[in-house]
Short mmCIF file of C-alpha atoms in Angstrom, two decimals:
data_model
loop_
_atom_site.label_atom_id
_atom_site.label_comp_id
_atom_site.label_asym_id
_atom_site.label_seq_id
_atom_site.Cartn_x
_atom_site.Cartn_y
_atom_site.Cartn_z
CA MET A 1 1.14 12.89 27.93
CA ALA A 2 0.33 13.51 24.27
CA GLU A 3 -3.19 13.14 22.93
CA ILE A 4 -4.62 11.33 19.91
CA VAL A 5 -6.87 13.87 18.22
CA PHE A 6 -7.66 12.20 14.88
CA ALA A 7 -7.83 8.65 13.56
CA ALA A 8 -8.90 7.36 10.16
CA GLY A 9 -8.36 4.59 7.64
CA VAL A 10 -8.38 5.11 3.86
CA PRO A 11 -7.36 3.13 0.78
CA HIS A 12 -4.57 4.37 -1.48
CA ALA A 13 -5.39 2.79 -4.86
CA PRO A 14 -3.49 4.83 -7.49
CA ALA A 15 -6.40 4.63 -9.93
CA VAL A 16 -8.53 6.91 -7.74
CA VAL A 17 -6.17 9.62 -8.97
CA GLY A 18 -5.28 8.44 -12.48
CA LEU A 19 -8.71 7.17 -13.53
CA PHE A 20 -10.84 9.55 -11.46
CA ASP A 21 -12.07 11.45 -14.51
CA LYS A 22 -13.05 8.22 -16.27
CA ALA A 23 -15.00 6.78 -13.35
CA PRO A 24 -18.81 6.78 -13.21
CA ASP A 25 -20.44 9.53 -11.16
CA GLU A 26 -21.32 7.32 -8.20
CA ALA A 27 -17.73 6.03 -7.91
CA ARG A 28 -16.30 9.54 -8.13
CA ALA A 29 -18.74 10.70 -5.46
CA VAL A 30 -17.54 8.04 -3.00
CA VAL A 31 -13.89 8.90 -3.63
CA SER A 32 -14.48 12.63 -3.19
CA ARG A 33 -16.71 12.25 -0.13
CA THR A 34 -14.24 9.90 1.56
CA PHE A 35 -11.06 11.89 1.07
CA ASP A 36 -12.71 15.31 1.48
CA SER A 37 -14.32 14.27 4.77
CA VAL A 38 -11.13 12.74 6.12
CA GLY A 39 -9.07 15.76 5.03
CA ARG A 40 -11.52 18.20 6.58
CA ALA A 41 -11.54 16.27 9.87
CA LEU A 42 -7.75 16.15 9.88
CA ARG A 43 -7.44 19.91 9.52
CA ALA A 44 -10.17 20.50 12.13
CA ALA A 45 -8.29 18.32 14.63
CA ARG A 46 -5.24 20.68 14.44
CA PRO A 47 -2.65 17.93 14.94
CA ASP A 48 1.02 18.73 15.51
CA VAL A 49 2.03 15.47 13.87
CA LEU A 50 0.40 12.79 11.74
CA ILE A 51 1.68 9.21 11.98
CA VAL A 52 0.75 7.25 8.85
CA PHE A 53 0.89 3.45 8.73
CA ALA A 54 1.08 2.31 5.10
CA ASN A 55 2.09 -0.75 3.12
CA ASP A 56 5.59 -0.47 1.61
CA HIS A 57 4.75 -2.38 -1.64
CA LEU A 58 8.36 -3.61 -1.98
CA THR A 59 9.46 -0.07 -2.78
CA ASN A 60 12.32 0.35 -0.32
CA SER A 61 13.85 -3.08 0.29
CA ARG A 62 14.76 -6.24 -1.54
CA ILE A 63 12.43 -9.15 -1.05
CA THR A 64 15.26 -11.22 0.43
CA ALA A 65 15.76 -8.83 3.36
CA TYR A 66 12.35 -7.38 3.94
CA PRO A 67 11.54 -5.49 7.16
CA ASP A 68 8.06 -5.61 8.66
CA PHE A 69 8.19 -1.95 9.68
CA ILE A 70 10.32 1.06 8.75
CA ILE A 71 9.86 4.38 10.56
CA GLY A 72 10.70 7.40 8.43
CA MET A 73 12.86 9.72 10.53
CA ALA A 74 13.79 12.28 7.88
CA PRO A 75 13.11 16.00 8.38
CA GLU A 76 11.17 16.05 5.12
CA HIS A 77 9.36 13.48 3.00
CA ARG A 78 8.81 13.76 -0.75
CA GLY A 79 6.97 11.77 -3.36
CA PRO A 80 6.06 10.09 -5.49
CA HIS A 81 9.36 8.36 -6.13
CA GLU A 82 10.53 8.85 -9.73
CA TRP A 83 9.20 5.63 -11.34
CA PHE A 84 5.77 6.02 -9.76
CA LYS A 85 5.08 9.53 -11.01
CA GLU A 86 3.48 8.61 -14.34
CA TRP A 87 1.82 5.54 -12.87
CA ILE A 88 -0.09 7.47 -10.21
CA GLY A 89 -0.43 10.64 -12.26
CA CYS A 90 -0.46 12.93 -9.22
CA ARG A 91 1.43 16.12 -8.43
CA ASP A 92 4.79 16.06 -6.70
CA TRP A 93 4.38 16.65 -3.00
CA ALA A 94 6.50 17.35 0.07
CA VAL A 95 5.60 17.31 3.76
CA PRO A 96 7.70 18.20 6.80
CA GLY A 97 8.86 15.23 8.85
CA GLU A 98 9.11 15.03 12.62
CA PRO A 99 12.39 13.34 13.57
CA GLU A 100 11.88 13.74 17.34
CA VAL A 101 8.53 11.97 17.34
CA ALA A 102 9.92 9.34 14.94
CA ARG A 103 12.83 8.68 17.30
CA ALA A 104 10.51 8.46 20.32
CA LEU A 105 8.28 6.04 18.43
CA PHE A 106 11.28 3.90 17.43
CA ALA A 107 12.68 3.81 20.98
CA GLY A 108 9.30 3.41 22.64
CA LEU A 109 8.16 0.53 20.47
CA THR A 110 11.52 -1.21 20.77
CA ARG A 111 11.28 -0.98 24.57
CA ARG A 112 7.79 -2.45 24.38
CA GLY A 113 8.96 -5.49 22.44
CA VAL A 114 8.04 -4.42 18.92
CA ARG A 115 10.76 -4.96 16.30
CA MET A 116 10.98 -1.77 14.28
CA ASN A 117 13.46 -0.45 11.75
CA ALA A 118 14.13 3.21 11.12
CA GLU A 119 15.53 5.21 8.23
CA SER A 120 16.97 8.68 8.74
CA GLY A 121 17.47 9.28 5.01
CA PRO A 122 14.77 9.70 2.40
CA LEU A 123 12.32 6.85 1.92
CA LYS A 124 10.79 6.11 -1.46
CA PHE A 125 7.04 6.60 -1.51
CA ASP A 126 4.62 5.22 -4.07
CA ASP A 127 0.84 5.34 -3.86
CA ASN A 128 0.99 4.38 -0.16
CA LEU A 129 1.54 7.96 1.01
CA SER A 130 1.11 9.86 -2.28
CA VAL A 131 -2.57 9.08 -2.80
CA PRO A 132 -3.83 10.07 0.67
CA THR A 133 -1.53 13.11 0.63
CA VAL A 134 -2.79 14.60 -2.62
CA MET A 135 -6.40 13.48 -2.13
CA THR A 136 -6.63 15.20 1.29
CA ASP A 137 -4.26 18.07 0.41
CA LEU A 138 -2.13 17.04 3.37
CA ASP A 139 0.88 18.68 1.71
CA ARG A 140 -0.91 22.04 1.89
CA THR A 141 -1.58 21.88 5.63
CA GLY A 142 1.94 22.14 7.06
CA ILE A 143 1.23 19.15 9.34
CA ARG A 144 4.41 17.23 10.15
CA VAL A 145 4.34 13.58 9.14
CA VAL A 146 5.96 10.42 10.47
CA PRO A 147 5.49 7.61 7.93
CA VAL A 148 5.67 4.04 9.18
CA LEU A 149 6.01 1.65 6.27
CA GLN A 150 4.48 -1.72 6.99
CA ASN A 151 4.88 -5.12 5.38
CA CYS A 152 1.44 -6.36 4.39
CA THR A 153 2.48 -8.22 1.27
CA VAL A 154 5.66 -10.28 1.70
CA PRO A 155 4.74 -13.40 3.65
CA PRO A 156 4.91 -14.08 6.47
CA PHE A 157 3.87 -10.70 7.84
CA PRO A 158 2.37 -9.61 11.18
CA ASP A 159 -1.29 -10.70 11.36
CA GLY A 160 -4.36 -8.96 12.75
CA PRO A 161 -3.86 -9.71 16.46
CA ARG A 162 -0.16 -8.77 16.21
CA CYS A 163 -0.90 -5.52 14.39
CA TYR A 164 -3.58 -4.70 16.93
CA ALA A 165 -1.11 -5.33 19.79
CA ILE A 166 1.45 -3.13 18.02
CA GLY A 167 -1.24 -0.47 17.81
CA GLN A 168 -1.81 -0.75 21.55
CA ALA A 169 1.94 -0.20 22.03
CA VAL A 170 1.78 2.81 19.70
CA GLY A 171 -1.02 4.21 21.87
CA GLU A 172 1.13 3.71 24.98
CA VAL A 173 4.09 5.48 23.38
CA ILE A 174 1.86 8.44 22.46
CA ARG A 175 0.28 8.67 25.90
CA GLN A 176 3.33 7.84 28.01
CA ASP A 177 6.43 8.92 26.06
CA LEU A 178 5.54 11.87 23.85
CA PRO A 179 5.48 15.40 25.30
CA ALA A 180 2.40 16.66 27.12
CA GLY A 181 0.16 18.75 24.93
CA LEU A 182 1.36 17.23 21.66
CA ARG A 183 -1.61 16.60 19.37
CA VAL A 184 -1.18 13.37 17.38
CA ALA A 185 -3.17 12.19 14.37
CA LEU A 186 -3.17 8.58 13.13
CA LEU A 187 -3.92 7.31 9.64
CA GLY A 188 -4.03 3.77 8.32
CA SER A 189 -3.42 3.77 4.57
CA GLY A 190 -4.35 0.61 2.70
CA GLY A 191 -7.04 -1.83 1.49
CA LEU A 192 -9.74 -2.54 0.65
CA SER A 193 -9.93 -5.76 -1.39
CA HIS A 194 -7.53 -5.97 -4.33
CA GLU A 195 -5.05 -8.38 -5.84
CA PRO A 196 -2.26 -6.29 -7.39
CA GLY A 197 -0.45 -8.20 -10.11
CA GLY A 198 -2.50 -11.32 -9.54
CA ALA A 199 -4.79 -13.38 -11.76
CA ARG A 200 -7.73 -11.65 -10.06
CA TYR A 201 -6.32 -8.14 -10.65
CA TYR A 202 -9.79 -6.90 -11.69
CA LYS A 203 -11.71 -8.74 -9.00
CA ILE A 204 -13.07 -6.79 -6.07
CA ASP A 205 -14.65 -8.65 -3.17
CA GLU A 206 -17.53 -6.37 -2.34
CA GLU A 207 -18.89 -8.68 0.36
CA PHE A 208 -15.56 -8.58 2.19
CA ASP A 209 -15.20 -4.83 1.78
CA ARG A 210 -18.66 -4.03 3.09
CA GLN A 211 -18.20 -6.37 6.06
CA PHE A 212 -14.78 -4.89 6.83
CA LEU A 213 -16.10 -1.33 6.69
CA ALA A 214 -19.05 -2.25 8.92
CA LEU A 215 -16.86 -3.99 11.49
CA ALA A 216 -14.26 -1.22 11.46
CA GLN A 217 -16.98 1.25 12.41
CA ARG A 218 -18.21 -0.86 15.33
CA PRO A 219 -16.58 -0.47 18.73
CA ASP A 220 -16.23 -4.24 18.99
CA HIS A 221 -12.68 -5.17 18.16
CA ALA A 222 -12.95 -8.78 19.30
CA THR A 223 -15.39 -9.43 16.47
CA LEU A 224 -13.24 -7.54 13.97
CA LEU A 225 -10.19 -9.60 14.92
CA ARG A 226 -12.14 -12.85 14.83
CA GLU A 227 -13.81 -12.25 11.45
CA MET A 228 -11.16 -10.32 9.52
CA THR A 229 -8.34 -12.84 9.51
CA VAL A 230 -5.36 -12.74 7.16
CA ALA A 231 -6.75 -15.88 5.50
CA ARG A 232 -10.03 -14.07 4.76
CA MET A 233 -8.14 -11.03 3.49
CA GLU A 234 -6.00 -13.15 1.15
CA GLU A 235 -9.13 -14.88 -0.10
CA ALA A 236 -10.52 -11.42 -0.92
CA GLY A 237 -7.37 -10.52 -2.88
CA LEU A 238 -3.90 -11.98 -2.49
CA GLY A 239 -1.05 -9.66 -1.58
CA GLY A 240 -3.22 -6.54 -1.45
CA THR A 241 -6.26 -6.83 0.79
CA ALA A 242 -4.07 -7.43 3.84
CA GLU A 243 -3.19 -3.74 3.68
CA CYS A 244 -6.30 -3.45 5.85
CA LEU A 245 -3.90 -4.43 8.64
CA SER A 246 -2.68 -0.83 8.73
CA TRP A 247 -6.11 0.09 10.09
CA PHE A 248 -5.68 -2.52 12.85
CA ILE A 249 -2.68 -0.59 14.18
CA VAL A 250 -4.72 2.60 14.36
CA LEU A 251 -7.57 0.73 16.06
CA GLY A 252 -5.22 -0.80 18.61
CA ALA A 253 -3.92 2.67 19.43
CA ILE A 254 -7.32 4.35 19.90
CA GLY A 255 -9.30 1.47 21.45
CA GLU A 256 -12.96 0.76 20.78
CA ARG A 257 -14.58 3.84 19.24
CA PRO A 258 -17.45 4.21 16.82
CA GLY A 259 -16.58 5.15 13.27
CA GLU A 260 -18.20 6.79 10.29
CA SER A 261 -17.89 5.74 6.67
CA PHE A 262 -18.55 7.79 3.56
CA GLY A 263 -19.85 5.18 1.16
CA TYR A 264 -18.32 2.40 -0.88
CA THR A 265 -17.53 1.75 -4.51
CA GLY A 266 -16.29 -1.39 -6.18
CA TRP A 267 -15.83 0.08 -9.66
CA PRO A 268 -13.64 -2.60 -11.31
CA SER A 269 -11.21 -0.25 -13.04
CA PHE A 270 -10.08 1.16 -9.69
CA ARG A 271 -8.82 -2.42 -9.21
CA CYS A 272 -9.52 -1.96 -5.49
CA GLY A 273 -12.54 -1.56 -3.27
CA ILE A 274 -12.82 2.05 -2.09
CA GLY A 275 -14.17 3.25 1.25
CA GLY A 276 -12.79 4.88 4.38
CA VAL A 277 -13.58 5.22 8.08
CA LEU A 278 -13.14 8.17 10.41
CA TRP A 279 -13.26 7.29 14.09
CA ASN A 280 -14.98 9.44 16.70
CA LEU A 281 -12.45 9.90 19.49
CA GLN A 282 -14.81 11.91 21.69
CA GLU A 283 -17.15 8.99 22.12
CA ALA A 284 -15.91 5.98 24.08
CA ALA A 285 -17.48 2.58 23.46
CA MET B 1 -3.22 -19.22 -5.95
CA ALA B 2 -1.97 -18.78 -2.44
CA TRP B 3 1.66 -18.47 -1.44
CA GLU B 4 2.64 -22.13 -1.76
CA LYS B 5 4.68 -21.50 -4.93
CA TYR B 6 6.22 -18.22 -3.78
CA ASP B 7 10.03 -18.34 -3.84
CA PRO B 8 11.72 -15.16 -2.57
CA SER B 9 15.10 -16.27 -3.94
CA LEU B 10 13.97 -15.99 -7.57
CA ALA B 11 16.45 -13.70 -9.39
CA THR B 12 13.66 -11.98 -11.33
CA HIS B 13 12.72 -10.19 -8.10
CA ASP B 14 16.11 -8.45 -8.07
CA LEU B 15 15.73 -7.55 -11.74
CA VAL B 16 12.42 -5.81 -11.02
CA GLN B 17 13.76 -3.96 -7.98
CA ASP B 18 16.79 -2.73 -9.95
CA LEU B 19 14.64 -1.61 -12.87
CA LYS B 20 12.43 0.30 -10.44
CA TRP B 21 15.32 2.05 -8.77
CA ASP B 22 17.57 2.73 -11.80
CA PRO B 23 16.26 4.77 -14.76
CA GLN B 24 19.38 3.96 -16.82
CA LEU B 25 18.82 0.24 -16.43
CA ARG B 26 15.22 0.73 -17.54
CA GLN B 27 16.47 2.46 -20.67
CA GLN B 28 18.88 -0.41 -21.35
CA PHE B 29 16.11 -2.92 -20.77
CA LYS B 30 14.05 -1.21 -23.48
CA GLN B 31 16.98 -1.07 -25.93
CA ASN B 32 18.61 -4.43 -25.28
CA GLU B 33 16.60 -6.63 -22.96
CA ALA B 34 18.84 -9.67 -23.49
CA ALA B 35 21.93 -7.80 -22.30
CA VAL B 36 20.17 -6.79 -19.11
CA LEU B 37 18.87 -10.32 -18.50
CA ASP B 38 22.44 -11.61 -18.94
CA ARG B 39 23.44 -9.83 -15.72
CA TYR B 40 21.07 -11.85 -13.53
CA LYS B 41 21.34 -15.43 -12.36
CA LEU B 42 18.11 -16.44 -14.00
CA ARG B 43 17.29 -20.11 -14.32
CA PRO B 44 16.79 -21.10 -18.00
CA GLU B 45 13.05 -21.58 -17.50
CA GLU B 46 12.86 -18.27 -15.66
CA ARG B 47 14.57 -16.39 -18.48
CA ARG B 48 12.42 -18.14 -21.06
CA ALA B 49 9.28 -17.09 -19.18
CA ILE B 50 10.39 -13.43 -19.20
CA GLU B 51 11.26 -13.56 -22.90
CA GLN B 52 7.94 -15.17 -23.77
CA ARG B 53 5.96 -12.81 -21.44
CA ASP B 54 4.64 -15.95 -19.79
CA PHE B 55 3.61 -14.65 -16.39
CA ARG B 56 1.81 -17.87 -15.51
CA ALA B 57 5.14 -19.70 -15.79
CA LEU B 58 6.94 -16.99 -13.80
CA TYR B 59 4.39 -17.17 -11.00
CA ASP B 60 4.56 -20.96 -11.01
CA LEU B 61 8.33 -20.60 -10.53
CA GLY B 62 7.69 -18.48 -7.46
CA MET B 63 7.44 -14.84 -8.53
CA HIS B 64 5.76 -12.46 -6.12
CA PRO B 65 2.63 -11.07 -7.86
CA TYR B 66 3.28 -7.48 -6.84
CA LEU B 67 6.67 -7.52 -8.56
CA GLY B 68 5.09 -9.42 -11.47
CA GLY B 69 2.70 -6.53 -11.93
CA GLN B 70 5.61 -4.12 -11.99
CA LEU B 71 7.51 -6.26 -14.52
CA SER B 72 4.46 -6.09 -16.77
CA ARG B 73 4.61 -2.28 -16.58
CA PHE B 74 8.29 -2.20 -17.58
CA ILE B 75 7.28 -4.18 -20.65
CA TRP B 76 3.95 -2.68 -21.71
CA GLY B 77 3.65 0.72 -20.08
CA ASN B 78 3.47 2.53 -16.78
CA ASP B 79 1.38 5.63 -17.36
CA ALA B 80 -1.84 5.83 -15.39
CA GLY B 81 -4.42 6.27 -18.12
CA ARG B 82 -3.08 4.01 -20.90
CA GLY B 83 0.10 1.93 -20.61
CA ALA B 84 -0.59 0.66 -17.12
CA ILE B 85 -4.05 -0.49 -18.19
CA GLU B 86 -2.60 -2.37 -21.15
CA ALA B 87 0.01 -3.91 -18.84
CA ALA B 88 -2.67 -5.04 -16.39
CA ASN B 89 -4.82 -6.49 -19.19
CA ARG B 90 -1.95 -8.41 -20.75
CA LEU B 91 -0.73 -9.64 -17.39
CA VAL B 92 -4.16 -10.94 -16.41
CA ALA B 93 -4.61 -12.54 -19.84
CA SER B 94 -1.31 -14.39 -19.41
CA LEU B 95 -2.18 -15.51 -15.88
CA GLN B 96 -5.66 -16.64 -16.88
CA GLY B 97 -4.44 -18.29 -20.08
CA HIS B 98 -6.36 -16.30 -22.67
CA ALA B 99 -5.73 -13.52 -25.17
CA GLY B 100 -7.72 -10.72 -23.59
CA GLY B 101 -11.32 -9.90 -22.87
CA ILE B 102 -10.87 -8.19 -19.52
CA PRO B 103 -14.24 -6.78 -18.48
CA GLU B 104 -15.10 -3.14 -17.91
CA LYS B 105 -12.04 -1.43 -19.28
CA PRO B 106 -12.42 2.34 -18.82
#
């Protein structure tokens, strides 16, 4: 029986790297506080493996044959993929993979009725994994990583209740299938409100973001699932805000726990609302 | 806009994916855009929209916005601090039907 020792949700907007130096002080402070706190908590949790759920952004598959989930089974993961290097403006990074855990996750979720896909070769990563990796210095920790790329942008995609149920299945796989003593960390990478490539590219829905962050911190998932529908997410930013669904998977896996946030910024040039949540796994609801 | 106009079969989607995955094709697109467009089964109105940088028309034909954003970066620039900002500004101006005036540029 493995144990979940860390759980958090963070955004991955590329501009928090590329435009960090141009941002106003208060926006920079939120970015630094969020990623520094999450990175520190991750290292303190001493995980053996980190499973990251992150939107794929149409980076690995054609739109005509688009999987809802791809588990990265490679022994190593590298990024950013070539075309995204100058766009994100971050350093090249590499993290060790964990093929055994990836295989167990693939088999365990399949047995529990969740349609997954898996890739044993290299996956292409854009901001989805690159931004949290460089902002938390994950690539300097030696922690092994299993990326799970999620479709949050090509409709129709799994909604909140489905993602939450998948998260519950992920929790079962960790507790029932993975080896005893294995320490597992979970990260949801995505959100908050943004509309990449849309007419409202510069619009950030601060009301949505603040409500989402507040609900994500509350150990009351029924309310979260009722209020934070895909329709509401799309209203807050089409094709981008629904990345918040990656957090739903983490929440399904850990159950109702209180969370802590590190502030919020809606600086327009980030083209995305920025805020994160770290969940307290010691404290049950 | 919601997803009612979205059409996953639009050939422009394949063009964007190939440009993203193939640096040589990107180079050719810069040097001879027409020759690259010739390789795709673009509808006449679809090709015209690309040539005229008319993203509103492309989206009305069914283009996925995320790939539309990437197409704008192949055209106007992809680097974090400059080109990508110009691409975003021009894309939004096209979608909103004006020449510019995006607020709060860094």
